[in-house]
Coordinates of C-alpha atoms and ligand atoms in Angstrom, one line a residue:
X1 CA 72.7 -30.6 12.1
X2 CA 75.9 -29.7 13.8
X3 CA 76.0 -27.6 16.8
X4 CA 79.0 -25.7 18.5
X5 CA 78.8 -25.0 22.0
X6 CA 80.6 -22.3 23.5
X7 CA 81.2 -22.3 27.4
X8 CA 83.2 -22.4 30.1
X9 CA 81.8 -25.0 31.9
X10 CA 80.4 -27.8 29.8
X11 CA 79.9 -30.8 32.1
X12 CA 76.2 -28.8 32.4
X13 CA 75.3 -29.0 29.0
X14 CA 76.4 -32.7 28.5
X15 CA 74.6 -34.1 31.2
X16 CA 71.6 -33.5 29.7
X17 CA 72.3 -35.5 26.6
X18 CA 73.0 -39.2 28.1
X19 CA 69.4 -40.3 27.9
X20 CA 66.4 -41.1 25.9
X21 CA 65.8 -38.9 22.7
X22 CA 68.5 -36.7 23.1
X23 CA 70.9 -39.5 23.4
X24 CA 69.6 -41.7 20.6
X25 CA 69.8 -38.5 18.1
X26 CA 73.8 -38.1 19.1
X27 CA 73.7 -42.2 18.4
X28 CA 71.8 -42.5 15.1
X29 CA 73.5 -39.4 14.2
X30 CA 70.9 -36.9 13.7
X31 CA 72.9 -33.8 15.7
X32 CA 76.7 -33.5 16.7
X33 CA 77.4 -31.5 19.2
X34 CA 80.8 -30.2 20.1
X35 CA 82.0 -28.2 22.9
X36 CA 84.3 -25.6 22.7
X37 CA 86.2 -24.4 25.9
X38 CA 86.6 -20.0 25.7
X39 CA 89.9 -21.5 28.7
X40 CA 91.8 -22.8 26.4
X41 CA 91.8 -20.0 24.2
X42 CA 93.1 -18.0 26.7
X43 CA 96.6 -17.0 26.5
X44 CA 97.8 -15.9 30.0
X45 CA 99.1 -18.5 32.3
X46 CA 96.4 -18.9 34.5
X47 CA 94.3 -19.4 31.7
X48 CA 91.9 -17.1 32.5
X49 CA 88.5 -16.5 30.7
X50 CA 86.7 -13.7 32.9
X51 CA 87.9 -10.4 34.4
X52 CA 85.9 -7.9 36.6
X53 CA 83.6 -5.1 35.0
X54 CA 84.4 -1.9 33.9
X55 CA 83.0 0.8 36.3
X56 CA 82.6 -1.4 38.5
X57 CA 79.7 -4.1 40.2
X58 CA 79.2 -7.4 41.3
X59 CA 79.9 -10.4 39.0
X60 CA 82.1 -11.2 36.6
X61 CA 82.1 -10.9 32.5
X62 CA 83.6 -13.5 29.7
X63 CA 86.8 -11.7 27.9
X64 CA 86.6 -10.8 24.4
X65 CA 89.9 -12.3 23.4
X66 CA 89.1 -16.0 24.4
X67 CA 86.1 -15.7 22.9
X68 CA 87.2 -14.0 19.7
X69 CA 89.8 -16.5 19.2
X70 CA 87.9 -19.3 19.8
X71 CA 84.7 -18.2 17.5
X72 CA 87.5 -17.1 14.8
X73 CA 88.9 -20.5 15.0
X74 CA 85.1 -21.7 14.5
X75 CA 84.1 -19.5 11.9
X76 CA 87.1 -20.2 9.4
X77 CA 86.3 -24.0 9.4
X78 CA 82.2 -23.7 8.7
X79 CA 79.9 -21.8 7.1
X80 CA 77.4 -20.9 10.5
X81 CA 73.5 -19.9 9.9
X82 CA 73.6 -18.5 13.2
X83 CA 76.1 -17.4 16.1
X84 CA 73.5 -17.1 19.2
X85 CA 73.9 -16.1 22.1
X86 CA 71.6 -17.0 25.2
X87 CA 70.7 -13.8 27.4
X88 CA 67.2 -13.1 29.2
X89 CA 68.0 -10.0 27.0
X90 CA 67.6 -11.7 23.6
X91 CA 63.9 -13.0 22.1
X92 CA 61.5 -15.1 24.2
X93 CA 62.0 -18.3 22.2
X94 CA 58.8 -20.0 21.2
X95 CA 57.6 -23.3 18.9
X96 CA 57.7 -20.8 15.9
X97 CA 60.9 -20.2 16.4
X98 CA 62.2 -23.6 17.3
X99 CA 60.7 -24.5 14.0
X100 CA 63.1 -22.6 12.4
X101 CA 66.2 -23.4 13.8
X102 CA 65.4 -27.2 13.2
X103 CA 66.1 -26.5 9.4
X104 CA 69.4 -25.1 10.3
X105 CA 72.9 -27.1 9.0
X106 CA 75.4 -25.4 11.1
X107 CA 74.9 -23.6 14.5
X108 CA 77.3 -21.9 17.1
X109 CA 75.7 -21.3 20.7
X110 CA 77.5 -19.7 23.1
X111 CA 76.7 -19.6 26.8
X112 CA 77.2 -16.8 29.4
X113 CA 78.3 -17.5 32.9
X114 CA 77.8 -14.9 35.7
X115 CA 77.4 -11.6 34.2
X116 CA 77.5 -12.9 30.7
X117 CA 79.6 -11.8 28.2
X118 CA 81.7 -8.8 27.0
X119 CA 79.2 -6.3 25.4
X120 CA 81.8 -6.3 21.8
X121 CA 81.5 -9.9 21.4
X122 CA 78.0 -9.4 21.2
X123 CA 78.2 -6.2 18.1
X124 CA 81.0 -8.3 16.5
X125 CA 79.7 -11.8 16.5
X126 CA 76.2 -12.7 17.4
X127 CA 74.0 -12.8 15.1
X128 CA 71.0 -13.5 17.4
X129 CA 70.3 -13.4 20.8
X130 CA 67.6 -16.2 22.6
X131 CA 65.9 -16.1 26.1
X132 CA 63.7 -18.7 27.5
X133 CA 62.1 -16.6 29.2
X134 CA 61.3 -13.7 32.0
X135 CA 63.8 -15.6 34.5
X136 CA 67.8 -14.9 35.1
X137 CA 69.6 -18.5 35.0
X138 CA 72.9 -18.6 36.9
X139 CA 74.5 -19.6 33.4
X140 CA 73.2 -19.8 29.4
X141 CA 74.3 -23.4 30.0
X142 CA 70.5 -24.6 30.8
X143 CA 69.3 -22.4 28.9
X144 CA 71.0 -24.0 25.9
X145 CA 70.5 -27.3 26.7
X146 CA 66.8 -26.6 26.6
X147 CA 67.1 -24.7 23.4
X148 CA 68.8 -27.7 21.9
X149 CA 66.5 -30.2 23.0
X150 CA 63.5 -28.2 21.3
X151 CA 65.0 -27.9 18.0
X152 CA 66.6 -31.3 18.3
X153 CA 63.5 -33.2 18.3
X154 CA 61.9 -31.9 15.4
X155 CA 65.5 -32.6 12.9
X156 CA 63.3 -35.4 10.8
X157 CA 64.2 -39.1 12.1
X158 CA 64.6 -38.2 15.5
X159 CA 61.5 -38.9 16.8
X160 CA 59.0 -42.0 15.9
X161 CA 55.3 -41.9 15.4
X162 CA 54.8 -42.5 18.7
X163 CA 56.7 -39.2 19.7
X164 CA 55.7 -37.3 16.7
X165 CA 55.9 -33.9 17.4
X166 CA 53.0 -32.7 15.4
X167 CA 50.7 -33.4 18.1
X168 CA 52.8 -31.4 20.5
X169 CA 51.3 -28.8 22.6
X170 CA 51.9 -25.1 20.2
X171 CA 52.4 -27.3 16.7
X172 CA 48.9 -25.6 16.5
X173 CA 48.5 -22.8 18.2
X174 CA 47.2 -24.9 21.2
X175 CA 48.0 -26.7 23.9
X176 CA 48.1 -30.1 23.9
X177 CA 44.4 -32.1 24.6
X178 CA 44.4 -34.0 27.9
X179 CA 45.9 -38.0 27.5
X180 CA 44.9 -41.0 29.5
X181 CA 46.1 -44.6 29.7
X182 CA 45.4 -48.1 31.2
X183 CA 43.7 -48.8 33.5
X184 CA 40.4 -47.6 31.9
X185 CA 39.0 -47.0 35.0
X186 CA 41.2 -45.8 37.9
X187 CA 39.6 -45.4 41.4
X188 CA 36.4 -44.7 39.9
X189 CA 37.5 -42.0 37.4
X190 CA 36.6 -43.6 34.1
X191 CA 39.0 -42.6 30.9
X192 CA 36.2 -40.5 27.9
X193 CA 34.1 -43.3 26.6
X194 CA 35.1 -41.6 23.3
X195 CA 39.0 -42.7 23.4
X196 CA 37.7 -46.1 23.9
X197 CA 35.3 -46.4 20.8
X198 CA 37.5 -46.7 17.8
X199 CA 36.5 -44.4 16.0
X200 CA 39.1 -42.5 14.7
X201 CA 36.9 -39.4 13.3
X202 CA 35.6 -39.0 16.5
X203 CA 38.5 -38.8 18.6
X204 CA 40.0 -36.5 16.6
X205 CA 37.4 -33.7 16.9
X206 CA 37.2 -34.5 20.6
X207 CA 41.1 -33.8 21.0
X208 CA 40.6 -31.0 19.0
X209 CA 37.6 -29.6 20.8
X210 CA 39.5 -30.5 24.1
X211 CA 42.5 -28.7 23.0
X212 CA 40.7 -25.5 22.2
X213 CA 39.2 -25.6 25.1
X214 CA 42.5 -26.2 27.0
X215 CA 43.9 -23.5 25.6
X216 CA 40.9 -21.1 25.9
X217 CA 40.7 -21.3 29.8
X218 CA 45.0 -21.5 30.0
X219 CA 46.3 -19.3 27.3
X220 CA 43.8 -17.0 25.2
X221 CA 46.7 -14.9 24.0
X222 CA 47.6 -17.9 21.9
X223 CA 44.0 -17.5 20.5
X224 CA 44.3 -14.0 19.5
X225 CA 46.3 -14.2 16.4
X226 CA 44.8 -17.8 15.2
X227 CA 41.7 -17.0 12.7
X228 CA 41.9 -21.2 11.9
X229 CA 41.0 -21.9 15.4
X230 CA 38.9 -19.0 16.5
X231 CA 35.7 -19.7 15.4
Ligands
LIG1 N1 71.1 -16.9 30.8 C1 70.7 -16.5 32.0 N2 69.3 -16.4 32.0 C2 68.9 -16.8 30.8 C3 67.6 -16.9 30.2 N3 66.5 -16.6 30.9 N4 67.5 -17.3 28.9 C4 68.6 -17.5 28.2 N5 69.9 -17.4 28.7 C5 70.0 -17.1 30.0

């Protein structure tokens, strides 16, 4: 999977790819991601990428022309399944979702900064438009490191048995069962006699029973739509 990332300040997306999975799926070669500056796109001398709203109001907005030229640039060199654009505005991501995009050859994701970007960009160019949720983030920059991180670790190879994700939390339409590990006794709280008995039958029904119930007392809205699990 490739992945173009669209911002003005990228130092806060790449920090969050110098470690553990994320890093070793740059490394093996899973994902590349490039980053792609709207600022030097700009044509002006002070090379600038934002200009006050029309009508006025606080904050500032990403100009169409850097942006245009920059995504024009992108566009005539790939063939994109998605332009997205990360806005509390667009559609609460979820695992479903997520899924999706982790089939995907060719992404562009471009990131808002103060009070995001200019409304024509948006008609022109995006194709979708992703939240993480009910919360306003100074930048999309988080918000698409996160989104990247989800998808990223489900691309096949990136993660070993030992992280597989199909015991993750959602996979399923539940969350995750509750894990334990040595000592088998800590302080007096003992670890389920089950997860100690080898039997491999057993444990499974018990995570699944335990994950139900999880997600019964935490989230029965995830419930509601799941005849497999509602019984
Ligand atoms: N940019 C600012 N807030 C955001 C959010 N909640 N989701 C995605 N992008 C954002």
């Amino acid at each position: 999977m490739n992945i173009d990332i669209v911002s003005i300040l990228p130092g806060l997306v790449q920090g969050f790819f110098q470690d553990s999975i994320m890093k070793r799926a740059l490394d093996a070669g899973h994902v590349t991601i490039n980053y792609h500056n709207p600022r030097d796109y700009a044509t002006d001398k002070h090379k600038q990428a934002d200009d006050y709203q029309f009508g006025g109001g606080a904050g500032m907005v990403l100009k169409p022309e850097p942006l245009a030229s920059l995504l024009d640039d992108l566009l005539s060199k790939k063939k994109y399944d998605e332009v997205i654009y990360m806005t509390p505005e667009g559609e609460t991501l979820n695992q479903k979702t997520v899924n999706r995009y982790s089939g995907c050859k060719n992404i562009i994701i471009i990131c808002g900064h103060y009070k995001g970007i200019d409304q024509r960009i948006r008609d022109l160019y995006v194709t979708k438009e992703i939240s993480i949720g009910d919360y306003v983030l100074s930048g999309g920059e988080p918000a698409a490191a996160i989104f990247c991180d989800a998808v990223i670790r489900l691309i096949p190879g990136v993660l070993n048995n030992e992280t597989s994700a199909l015991t993750d939390s959602f996979q399923d339409d539940l969350l995750a069962p509750p894990v334990y590990t040595r000592p088998a006794d800590f302080r007096g709280h003992k670890v389920p006699e089950v997860l100690l008995s080898g039997n491999f039958k057993r444990i499974e029904d018990w995570r699944y029973e335990k994950a139900l119930e999880n997600t019964k007392k935490r989230r029965p809205d995830l419930l509601k739509d799941n005849n497999k699990n509602n019984k």
